[in-house]
CSV table of C-alpha atoms in Angstrom, one decimal:
chain,number,residue,atom,x,y,z
A,1,MET,CA,-31.7,31.2,-25.6
A,2,ASP,CA,-34.0,28.2,-25.8
A,3,HIS,CA,-36.4,28.9,-22.9
A,4,SER,CA,-38.4,25.8,-23.5
A,5,ARG,CA,-35.3,23.7,-23.1
A,6,ASP,CA,-34.3,25.6,-19.9
A,7,LEU,CA,-37.8,25.1,-18.5
A,8,GLN,CA,-37.7,21.3,-19.3
A,9,GLU,CA,-34.3,21.0,-17.6
A,10,ALA,CA,-35.5,23.0,-14.5
A,11,GLY,CA,-38.6,20.8,-14.3
A,12,ARG,CA,-36.5,17.6,-14.6
A,13,GLN,CA,-34.1,18.8,-11.8
A,14,LEU,CA,-37.0,19.6,-9.5
A,15,LEU,CA,-38.7,16.3,-10.0
A,16,HIS,CA,-35.5,14.3,-9.6
A,17,GLN,CA,-34.7,16.2,-6.4
A,18,LEU,CA,-38.2,15.5,-5.1
A,19,SER,CA,-37.8,11.9,-6.1
A,20,ASP,CA,-34.5,11.8,-4.1
A,21,ASP,CA,-36.3,13.3,-1.1
A,22,ILE,CA,-38.9,10.5,-1.3
A,23,HIS,CA,-36.2,7.9,-1.5
A,24,HIS,CA,-34.1,9.4,1.3
A,25,PRO,CA,-36.6,11.0,3.7
A,26,PRO,CA,-35.4,12.9,6.8
A,27,ALA,CA,-35.2,11.1,10.2
A,28,GLY,CA,-38.7,12.1,11.2
A,29,GLY,CA,-40.2,11.0,7.9
A,30,LEU,CA,-41.4,13.0,4.9
A,31,THR,CA,-44.8,14.6,4.9
A,32,ARG,CA,-46.9,16.0,2.0
A,33,GLU,CA,-46.4,19.5,3.4
A,34,GLU,CA,-42.6,19.1,3.6
A,35,LEU,CA,-42.5,17.9,0.0
A,36,ILE,CA,-44.5,20.9,-1.2
A,37,ARG,CA,-42.3,23.2,0.9
A,38,ARG,CA,-39.2,21.7,-0.7
A,39,SER,CA,-40.7,22.1,-4.2
A,40,ARG,CA,-41.4,25.8,-3.6
A,41,GLN,CA,-37.9,26.3,-2.2
A,42,ILE,CA,-36.3,24.8,-5.3
A,43,SER,CA,-38.6,26.9,-7.5
A,44,SER,CA,-37.6,30.1,-5.7
A,45,THR,CA,-33.9,29.7,-6.8
A,46,THR,CA,-34.8,30.0,-10.5
A,47,GLY,CA,-35.4,33.0,-12.7
A,48,ALA,CA,-38.9,34.7,-12.7
A,49,ALA,CA,-40.1,33.2,-16.0
A,50,ILE,CA,-39.2,29.6,-15.1
A,51,LYS,CA,-40.2,30.1,-11.4
A,52,GLU,CA,-43.8,30.9,-12.6
A,53,GLN,CA,-44.1,27.6,-14.3
A,54,LEU,CA,-42.4,25.6,-11.7
A,55,ASP,CA,-44.8,27.1,-9.2
A,56,THR,CA,-47.6,25.6,-11.4
A,57,LEU,CA,-45.8,22.3,-11.3
A,58,THR,CA,-45.8,22.6,-7.5
A,59,GLY,CA,-49.5,23.4,-7.6
A,60,VAL,CA,-50.3,20.3,-9.7
A,61,LEU,CA,-48.3,18.1,-7.3
A,62,ASP,CA,-50.1,19.6,-4.3
A,63,ALA,CA,-53.5,19.1,-6.1
A,64,PHE,CA,-52.6,15.4,-6.6
A,65,LEU,CA,-51.5,14.9,-3.0
A,66,ALA,CA,-54.8,16.5,-1.9
A,67,GLY,CA,-56.9,14.4,-4.2
A,68,ARG,CA,-57.8,17.3,-6.4
A,69,ALA,CA,-56.0,15.9,-9.5
A,70,SER,CA,-55.9,12.4,-10.9
A,71,GLU,CA,-52.7,10.6,-11.9
A,72,ASP,CA,-53.9,11.2,-15.5
A,73,ALA,CA,-53.8,14.9,-14.9
A,74,LEU,CA,-50.3,14.8,-13.3
A,75,ARG,CA,-48.9,12.6,-16.0
A,76,PHE,CA,-50.4,14.8,-18.7
A,77,TYR,CA,-48.9,18.0,-17.2
A,78,THR,CA,-45.4,16.7,-16.6
A,79,SER,CA,-45.2,15.0,-20.1
A,80,THR,CA,-46.7,18.0,-21.9
A,81,GLN,CA,-44.8,20.8,-20.1
A,82,TYR,CA,-41.5,19.1,-19.2
A,83,LYS,CA,-41.3,16.0,-21.5
A,84,ILE,CA,-41.1,13.8,-18.4
A,85,ASN,CA,-42.9,10.5,-17.8
A,86,VAL,CA,-43.3,10.5,-14.0
A,87,ASN,CA,-43.8,6.7,-14.1
A,88,GLU,CA,-40.1,6.4,-15.3
A,89,LEU,CA,-38.9,8.1,-12.1
A,90,ALA,CA,-38.2,5.0,-10.0
A,91,GLY,CA,-40.4,5.0,-6.9
A,92,PHE,CA,-41.7,8.5,-7.5
A,93,MET,CA,-45.4,7.7,-8.1
A,94,PRO,CA,-45.6,5.1,-5.3
A,95,GLY,CA,-44.0,7.6,-3.0
A,96,LEU,CA,-46.5,10.3,-3.9
A,97,ARG,CA,-49.4,7.9,-3.5
A,98,ALA,CA,-48.1,7.0,0.0
A,99,LEU,CA,-47.9,10.7,0.9
A,100,SER,CA,-51.4,11.4,-0.3
A,101,GLY,CA,-52.7,8.7,2.0
A,102,GLY,CA,-55.6,8.1,-0.4
A,103,ALA,CA,-56.7,11.7,0.0
A,104,ALA,CA,-59.8,12.8,-2.0
A,105,ALA,CA,-61.2,16.3,-1.9
A,106,ASP,CA,-64.5,15.1,-3.4
A,107,ASP,CA,-66.8,12.1,-3.0
A,108,PHE,CA,-66.3,10.8,-6.5
A,109,ALA,CA,-62.7,9.6,-6.6
A,110,ASP,CA,-63.6,6.0,-7.1
A,111,ALA,CA,-66.5,6.7,-9.6
A,112,GLY,CA,-64.6,5.2,-12.5
A,113,LYS,CA,-63.9,1.9,-10.8
A,114,ILE,CA,-67.5,1.7,-9.7
A,115,LEU,CA,-69.1,2.4,-13.0
A,116,SER,CA,-66.6,0.9,-15.4
A,117,THR,CA,-67.2,-2.6,-13.9
A,118,ALA,CA,-70.9,-2.4,-14.3
A,119,ASP,CA,-73.0,-3.6,-17.1
A,120,PRO,CA,-73.2,-0.5,-19.4
A,121,SER,CA,-76.9,-1.0,-20.2
A,122,PRO,CA,-78.3,0.4,-17.0
A,123,CYS,CA,-75.8,3.3,-16.9
A,124,PRO,CA,-77.3,6.7,-18.0
A,125,LYS,CA,-76.3,7.5,-21.5
A,126,ILE,CA,-74.1,10.6,-22.1
A,127,SER,CA,-74.5,12.3,-25.5
A,128,VAL,CA,-71.4,14.4,-26.4
A,129,ILE,CA,-72.0,17.2,-29.1
A,130,ILE,CA,-68.9,18.5,-30.9
A,131,THR,CA,-69.2,21.3,-33.4
A,132,THR,CA,-66.2,21.8,-35.7
A,133,TYR,CA,-65.0,23.9,-38.5
A,134,ASN,CA,-61.5,23.6,-40.1
A,135,ARG,CA,-59.8,22.2,-37.0
A,136,GLN,CA,-59.1,18.6,-37.9
A,137,ALA,CA,-55.8,18.7,-36.1
A,138,PHE,CA,-57.5,19.5,-32.8
A,139,LEU,CA,-60.7,17.6,-33.5
A,140,LYS,CA,-59.2,14.1,-33.3
A,141,GLN,CA,-57.7,14.8,-29.9
A,142,ALA,CA,-61.1,16.0,-28.7
A,143,VAL,CA,-62.9,12.9,-29.9
A,144,ASP,CA,-60.2,10.6,-28.5
A,145,SER,CA,-60.4,12.2,-25.1
A,146,ILE,CA,-64.1,11.2,-24.9
A,147,LEU,CA,-63.6,7.7,-26.2
A,148,GLN,CA,-60.8,7.1,-23.7
A,149,GLN,CA,-63.1,7.9,-20.8
A,150,ASP,CA,-63.8,4.9,-18.5
A,151,TYR,CA,-67.5,5.6,-18.5
A,152,PRO,CA,-69.2,2.7,-20.3
A,153,ARG,CA,-72.0,4.5,-22.2
A,154,VAL,CA,-71.0,7.5,-24.3
A,155,GLU,CA,-72.0,8.5,-27.8
A,156,VAL,CA,-70.2,11.3,-29.6
A,157,THR,CA,-71.8,13.3,-32.4
A,158,VAL,CA,-69.5,15.5,-34.5
A,159,ILE,CA,-71.2,18.1,-36.7
A,160,ASP,CA,-68.9,19.5,-39.3
A,161,ASP,CA,-69.8,23.0,-40.5
A,162,CYS,CA,-68.7,22.5,-44.1
A,163,SER,CA,-65.0,22.3,-43.4
A,164,SER,CA,-62.5,22.5,-46.2
A,165,ASP,CA,-59.4,21.1,-44.4
A,166,GLY,CA,-60.0,17.4,-44.8
A,167,THR,CA,-62.1,17.0,-41.6
A,168,GLU,CA,-64.5,14.6,-43.3
A,169,GLU,CA,-61.7,12.3,-44.5
A,170,MET,CA,-60.0,12.4,-41.1
A,171,MET,CA,-63.2,11.4,-39.4
A,172,ALA,CA,-63.8,8.5,-41.8
A,173,SER,CA,-60.3,7.3,-41.4
A,174,ALA,CA,-60.0,7.6,-37.6
A,175,PHE,CA,-63.5,6.9,-36.5
A,176,GLY,CA,-65.4,5.3,-39.5
A,177,GLY,CA,-65.6,2.0,-37.7
A,178,GLU,CA,-66.3,3.3,-34.3
A,179,PRO,CA,-70.0,2.7,-33.3
A,180,ARG,CA,-69.9,5.3,-30.6
A,181,VAL,CA,-69.2,8.2,-33.1
A,182,ILE,CA,-71.7,9.8,-35.4
A,183,PHE,CA,-70.6,12.2,-38.1
A,184,MET,CA,-72.8,14.9,-39.5
A,185,ARG,CA,-71.8,17.4,-42.3
A,186,ASN,CA,-73.5,20.6,-43.3
A,187,ARG,CA,-73.8,21.6,-46.9
A,188,VAL,CA,-73.4,25.3,-46.0
A,189,ASN,CA,-71.8,27.0,-43.0
A,190,SER,CA,-74.4,27.9,-40.4
A,191,GLY,CA,-72.4,28.7,-37.2
A,192,PRO,CA,-71.8,26.8,-33.9
A,193,GLY,CA,-75.0,27.7,-32.2
A,194,ASN,CA,-77.2,26.4,-35.0
A,195,ASN,CA,-75.1,23.2,-35.2
A,196,ARG,CA,-75.4,22.6,-31.4
A,197,ARG,CA,-79.2,22.7,-31.7
A,198,LYS,CA,-79.2,20.6,-34.9
A,199,ALA,CA,-77.0,17.8,-33.5
A,200,LEU,CA,-78.8,17.9,-30.1
A,201,ALA,CA,-82.2,17.5,-31.8
A,202,ALA,CA,-80.9,14.7,-34.0
A,203,HIS,CA,-78.8,12.6,-31.6
A,204,GLY,CA,-78.8,14.1,-28.1
A,205,ASP,CA,-81.0,11.6,-26.5
A,206,GLY,CA,-78.7,10.8,-23.5
A,207,GLN,CA,-79.8,11.5,-20.0
A,208,PHE,CA,-76.8,13.8,-19.8
A,209,ILE,CA,-75.3,16.2,-22.4
A,210,LEU,CA,-71.8,17.5,-22.9
A,211,PHE,CA,-71.1,20.3,-25.4
A,212,LEU,CA,-67.4,20.0,-26.3
A,213,ASP,CA,-65.6,22.5,-28.5
A,214,ASP,CA,-63.4,21.0,-31.1
A,215,ASP,CA,-60.1,22.5,-29.7
A,216,ASP,CA,-60.6,21.4,-26.1
A,217,TYR,CA,-60.2,18.0,-24.5
A,218,LEU,CA,-60.6,16.0,-21.3
A,219,ILE,CA,-57.5,14.5,-19.6
A,220,ASP,CA,-59.0,12.7,-16.6
A,221,ARG,CA,-60.2,9.4,-18.0
A,222,SER,CA,-62.6,9.0,-15.1
A,223,TYR,CA,-64.1,12.5,-15.2
A,224,LEU,CA,-67.4,11.6,-16.8
A,225,SER,CA,-67.9,8.8,-14.3
A,226,LYS,CA,-67.3,11.3,-11.5
A,227,ALA,CA,-69.7,13.8,-13.0
A,228,VAL,CA,-72.5,11.2,-13.5
A,229,LEU,CA,-72.0,10.0,-9.9
A,230,ALA,CA,-72.2,13.7,-8.7
A,231,HIS,CA,-75.6,14.0,-10.5
A,232,GLN,CA,-76.8,10.8,-8.9
A,233,THR,CA,-75.6,11.8,-5.5
A,234,HIS,CA,-77.3,15.2,-5.8
A,235,PRO,CA,-80.5,14.8,-7.9
A,236,GLY,CA,-81.8,17.9,-9.5
A,237,LEU,CA,-78.5,19.5,-10.4
A,238,SER,CA,-78.7,21.3,-13.7
A,239,PHE,CA,-75.0,20.7,-14.5
A,240,VAL,CA,-71.7,19.5,-13.0
A,241,ALA,CA,-68.4,21.1,-13.9
A,242,ALA,CA,-64.7,21.0,-12.8
A,243,ASN,CA,-61.3,22.7,-13.0
A,244,VAL,CA,-59.1,22.8,-16.1
A,245,PHE,CA,-55.7,23.7,-17.4
A,246,LEU,CA,-55.5,26.7,-19.6
A,247,GLU,CA,-53.2,26.0,-22.6
A,248,TYR,CA,-51.7,29.1,-24.2
A,249,SER,CA,-51.1,27.9,-27.7
A,250,ARG,CA,-48.5,30.5,-28.7
A,251,SER,CA,-46.2,30.0,-25.7
A,252,GLN,CA,-47.2,26.4,-25.1
A,253,LYS,CA,-47.7,27.3,-21.4
A,254,LEU,CA,-50.1,25.5,-19.1
A,255,THR,CA,-51.7,27.2,-16.1
A,256,LEU,CA,-54.2,26.1,-13.5
A,257,SER,CA,-57.8,27.5,-13.6
A,258,SER,CA,-59.7,26.6,-10.5
A,259,LEU,CA,-63.4,27.5,-9.9
A,260,GLY,CA,-63.2,27.5,-6.1
A,261,LEU,CA,-66.9,26.9,-5.8
A,262,ASN,CA,-68.9,24.7,-3.4
A,263,PRO,CA,-69.7,21.1,-4.4
A,264,VAL,CA,-73.3,22.3,-4.7
A,265,THR,CA,-73.9,26.0,-5.4
A,266,ASP,CA,-77.3,27.5,-5.0
A,267,LYS,CA,-79.0,28.2,-8.4
A,268,HIS,CA,-80.3,31.6,-7.3
A,269,ASP,CA,-77.0,32.9,-5.9
A,270,TYR,CA,-75.1,31.7,-8.9
A,271,PHE,CA,-77.6,33.0,-11.4
A,272,MET,CA,-77.8,36.5,-9.9
A,273,ASN,CA,-74.0,36.8,-9.5
A,274,PHE,CA,-72.9,34.9,-12.6
A,275,GLU,CA,-69.3,35.9,-13.7
A,276,GLN,CA,-69.0,38.2,-10.8
A,277,GLN,CA,-66.5,37.8,-8.0
A,278,GLY,CA,-66.8,34.4,-6.3
A,279,TYR,CA,-69.1,33.1,-9.0
A,280,PRO,CA,-66.8,32.4,-12.1
A,281,LYS,CA,-68.1,30.9,-15.3
A,282,PRO,CA,-66.5,27.5,-16.1
A,283,ALA,CA,-64.1,27.5,-19.1
A,284,SER,CA,-66.5,27.2,-22.1
A,285,THR,CA,-68.6,24.0,-21.6
A,286,LEU,CA,-65.6,21.8,-21.6
A,287,THR,CA,-66.4,20.0,-18.3
A,288,ALA,CA,-70.1,20.8,-18.0
A,289,LEU,CA,-72.2,17.7,-17.9
A,290,PHE,CA,-75.8,19.0,-18.3
A,291,SER,CA,-79.0,17.3,-17.3
A,292,ARG,CA,-80.9,16.8,-20.6
A,293,GLU,CA,-84.1,17.4,-18.7
A,294,ALA,CA,-82.8,20.8,-17.6
A,295,LEU,CA,-81.8,21.7,-21.1
A,296,MET,CA,-85.2,20.7,-22.6
A,297,SER,CA,-87.0,22.6,-19.9
A,298,ILE,CA,-85.2,25.9,-20.7
A,299,ASP,CA,-86.2,25.5,-24.4
A,300,ILE,CA,-82.7,25.1,-25.7
A,301,LEU,CA,-83.9,23.9,-29.1
A,302,ASN,CA,-85.4,27.3,-29.7
A,303,MET,CA,-82.6,29.4,-28.5
A,304,LYS,CA,-81.1,31.9,-31.0
A,305,MET,CA,-77.8,32.3,-29.2
A,306,VAL,CA,-76.6,28.9,-28.0
A,307,ASN,CA,-73.3,30.0,-26.4
A,308,ASP,CA,-71.9,28.9,-23.1
A,309,ALA,CA,-73.0,31.8,-20.9
A,310,SER,CA,-76.6,31.6,-22.2
A,311,ILE,CA,-76.8,27.8,-21.6
A,312,TYR,CA,-75.4,28.2,-18.1
A,313,LEU,CA,-77.7,31.0,-17.2
A,314,ARG,CA,-80.8,29.2,-18.5
A,315,ALA,CA,-79.8,26.0,-16.8
A,316,LEU,CA,-79.4,27.7,-13.5
A,317,LEU,CA,-83.0,28.7,-13.6
A,318,THR,CA,-83.9,25.0,-13.3
A,319,GLY,CA,-81.4,23.6,-10.7
A,320,ASP,CA,-78.3,24.1,-8.6
A,321,ALA,CA,-74.8,23.7,-10.0
A,322,GLY,CA,-72.4,20.9,-9.0
A,323,PHE,CA,-68.7,21.2,-8.9
A,324,ILE,CA,-65.9,18.6,-8.6
A,325,ASP,CA,-62.6,20.1,-7.3
A,326,THR,CA,-60.5,18.2,-9.8
A,327,LEU,CA,-58.5,18.9,-12.9
A,328,ALA,CA,-60.6,17.4,-15.7
A,329,GLY,CA,-59.6,19.0,-19.1
A,330,VAL,CA,-57.6,21.5,-21.2
A,331,TYR,CA,-59.1,24.7,-22.5
A,332,ARG,CA,-57.0,26.1,-25.4
A,333,ILE,CA,-56.4,29.8,-25.6
A,334,HIS,CA,-55.3,31.1,-29.0
A,335,GLY,CA,-56.1,33.8,-31.5
A,336,ASN,CA,-59.6,32.5,-32.3
A,337,ASN,CA,-61.0,32.2,-28.7
A,338,ILE,CA,-61.7,35.8,-27.8
A,339,THR,CA,-61.7,38.9,-29.9
A,340,PHE,CA,-62.0,42.5,-29.0
A,341,ASN,CA,-63.6,43.3,-32.4
A,342,LEU,CA,-67.1,42.3,-31.5
A,343,SER,CA,-69.8,43.3,-34.0
A,344,GLN,CA,-72.9,45.2,-33.2
A,345,SER,CA,-75.1,42.4,-34.4
A,346,PHE,CA,-73.4,39.9,-32.1
A,347,LEU,CA,-73.8,42.3,-29.2
A,348,ILE,CA,-77.5,42.9,-29.8
A,349,GLU,CA,-78.1,39.2,-30.2
A,350,ASN,CA,-76.3,38.6,-26.9
A,351,LEU,CA,-78.4,41.3,-25.2
A,352,GLU,CA,-81.7,40.1,-26.7
A,353,GLU,CA,-80.8,36.6,-25.2
A,354,LYS,CA,-80.3,38.2,-21.8
A,355,ARG,CA,-83.7,39.9,-22.2
A,356,ASN,CA,-85.3,36.5,-23.0
A,357,ILE,CA,-83.6,35.0,-19.9
A,358,ARG,CA,-84.9,37.9,-17.8
A,359,ASN,CA,-88.5,37.3,-19.0
A,360,MET,CA,-88.2,33.6,-18.5
A,361,ALA,CA,-86.9,34.1,-14.9
A,362,THR,CA,-89.9,36.3,-14.0
A,363,GLN,CA,-92.7,34.5,-16.0
A,364,ARG,CA,-91.8,30.9,-15.3
A,365,TYR,CA,-89.4,30.6,-12.4
A,366,GLY,CA,-90.7,33.1,-9.8
A,367,TYR,CA,-88.0,35.7,-9.9
A,368,SER,CA,-89.2,39.2,-8.9
A,369,LYS,CA,-89.4,41.9,-11.6
A,370,PRO,CA,-87.3,44.4,-9.5
A,371,GLU,CA,-84.4,41.9,-9.0
A,372,MET,CA,-84.4,40.9,-12.6
A,373,SER,CA,-84.5,44.5,-13.7
A,374,GLU,CA,-81.4,45.1,-11.6
A,375,TRP,CA,-79.8,41.9,-13.0
A,376,PHE,CA,-80.6,42.9,-16.6
A,377,ASN,CA,-79.4,46.5,-16.3
A,378,HIS,CA,-76.1,45.2,-14.8
A,379,ASN,CA,-75.6,42.8,-17.7
A,380,VAL,CA,-76.5,45.4,-20.3
A,381,TYR,CA,-74.0,47.8,-18.7
A,382,ASP,CA,-71.2,45.2,-18.6
A,383,THR,CA,-71.8,44.1,-22.2
A,384,ILE,CA,-72.1,47.5,-23.8
A,385,SER,CA,-69.2,49.1,-21.8
A,386,TYR,CA,-67.0,46.2,-22.9
A,387,TYR,CA,-67.9,46.9,-26.5
A,388,LEU,CA,-67.4,50.7,-26.2
A,389,MET,CA,-64.0,50.3,-24.6
A,390,ASN,CA,-62.7,47.7,-27.0
A,391,SER,CA,-64.6,47.6,-30.3
A,392,ALA,CA,-66.5,50.9,-31.0
A,393,GLN,CA,-64.9,52.7,-33.9
A,394,SER,CA,-67.0,55.8,-34.4
A,395,HIS,CA,-69.6,58.1,-32.8
A,396,THR,CA,-72.3,56.2,-34.7
A,397,ASP,CA,-71.3,53.0,-32.8
A,398,PHE,CA,-71.9,54.9,-29.5
A,399,LYS,CA,-75.2,56.3,-30.7
A,400,PHE,CA,-76.5,52.9,-31.8
A,401,MET,CA,-75.7,51.2,-28.5
A,402,TYR,CA,-76.9,54.2,-26.5
A,403,SER,CA,-80.2,54.0,-28.4
A,404,TRP,CA,-80.7,50.3,-27.6
A,405,ALA,CA,-79.8,50.8,-24.0
A,406,SER,CA,-82.1,53.8,-23.6
A,407,MET,CA,-85.0,51.8,-25.0
A,408,HIS,CA,-84.5,48.5,-23.1
A,409,ALA,CA,-82.4,49.3,-20.0
A,410,PRO,CA,-82.7,53.0,-18.9
A,411,GLU,CA,-80.6,52.6,-15.7
A,412,ALA,CA,-77.7,51.1,-17.7
A,413,TYR,CA,-78.1,53.8,-20.3
A,414,THR,CA,-77.6,56.5,-17.7
A,415,ARG,CA,-74.4,54.9,-16.3
A,416,LEU,CA,-73.1,54.4,-19.9
A,417,LYS,CA,-73.7,58.1,-20.9
A,418,ARG,CA,-72.0,59.3,-17.7
A,419,GLN,CA,-68.9,57.0,-18.1
A,420,PHE,CA,-68.3,57.3,-21.8
A,421,ARG,CA,-69.2,61.0,-22.4
A,422,THR,CA,-65.5,62.1,-22.9
A,423,LYS,CA,-64.7,59.2,-25.2
A,424,LEU,CA,-67.8,59.9,-27.3
A,425,MET,CA,-66.8,63.6,-27.6
A,426,LYS,CA,-63.4,62.5,-28.9
A,427,LYS,CA,-65.0,60.3,-31.5
A,428,GLN,CA,-67.2,63.2,-32.6
A,429,LEU,CA,-64.2,65.5,-32.9
A,430,LEU,CA,-62.4,63.0,-35.1
A,431,ARG,CA,-65.3,63.3,-37.5
A,432,VAL,CA,-64.2,66.8,-38.4
A,433,SER,CA,-61.6,66.6,-41.1
A,434,PHE,CA,-59.5,69.6,-40.1
A,435,VAL,CA,-59.2,68.3,-36.5
A,436,ARG,CA,-58.2,65.0,-37.9
A,437,ALA,CA,-55.6,66.6,-40.0
A,438,LEU,CA,-54.2,68.6,-37.1
A,439,LEU,CA,-54.0,65.5,-34.9
A,440,ASN,CA,-52.1,63.6,-37.7
A,441,ARG,CA,-49.5,66.3,-38.2
């Protein structure tokens, strides 16, 4: 059975039915709430697998009607997931616009129109840094998604970590004559963190900075305009971020990922509760437009681990976080995004960065030592327990991580010993050859 074809047909039927409802409204008129109710009703008549994705379609339509998704986002979703151009459904988009009544859940819906008509010279410059390695098929889409933004003053720096898949040739062919694109190429592979620092130091002179991964992309062409206007409306924000689609590359399924945070979220609250319930981390740095001043003040050019969580945590020491409740981009999830096989060296580097952040918080930003000790122990426990559950292979892995925790985070060490005592005993038993032999019989 071709499930993708079944899904596309189900999506077409739903949209055509909604279009018919718009053209032939009931006597009392058609409301936004009634259209969404009708969409859910149609979805409920399908099988579970298709219903799940039709429910996402209903969610995207609802977001558009509420001003939480642009026409760009709606068109992207229907064309990608259902191979339908909603503009070709006669009267459908005008009908949706009428039902929305010009609704906007944020204060930045007209940012693109405001800034795109202005002389670009006084507009703050945005420097976009894209690190890449052997992903030329994705990279072009990422770069294009920035160049298609309606914001008038953007510069993209692509730093290629010694790719062998024709990335350099593709960049020359596609963007060689584009003055807004700078291409850098390493002679040896040095990793994304080093490349972010290198490209930022060389070309990141914009008032605002966006770190974009080579396999992610923006879909709302006015998003950067909205994000700049958010910064200007709330001076002192460390960054502005938004919602995204999650694209599961293997199944080609798109789902909604909404942050659900306040338009301005207090830096202390977000920092202390980062990645805990009610304080989610944005998807990578796909939508995060950082203040360059904030990045420089947290010493980003000297960071050893320049990953998304570390950048967010350091930035939150300097200013509040801004959020725009809109669907701005697509974050791809595939085999290379997340791995359970984390190395000890990676974990220790991550923990050492958390220790640096703890020290920075107390020494430069007025955080108390007791609260930061609690914060650090919580982060050590979460990080090491994740490693022990998913990546630890032998008793020596446990011993190594226990030793580090005992030295640097005693409270976390006590919790870890208590929780993983049984698992460690099993690892020790497996060291004994005759026990291994018995178990393998």
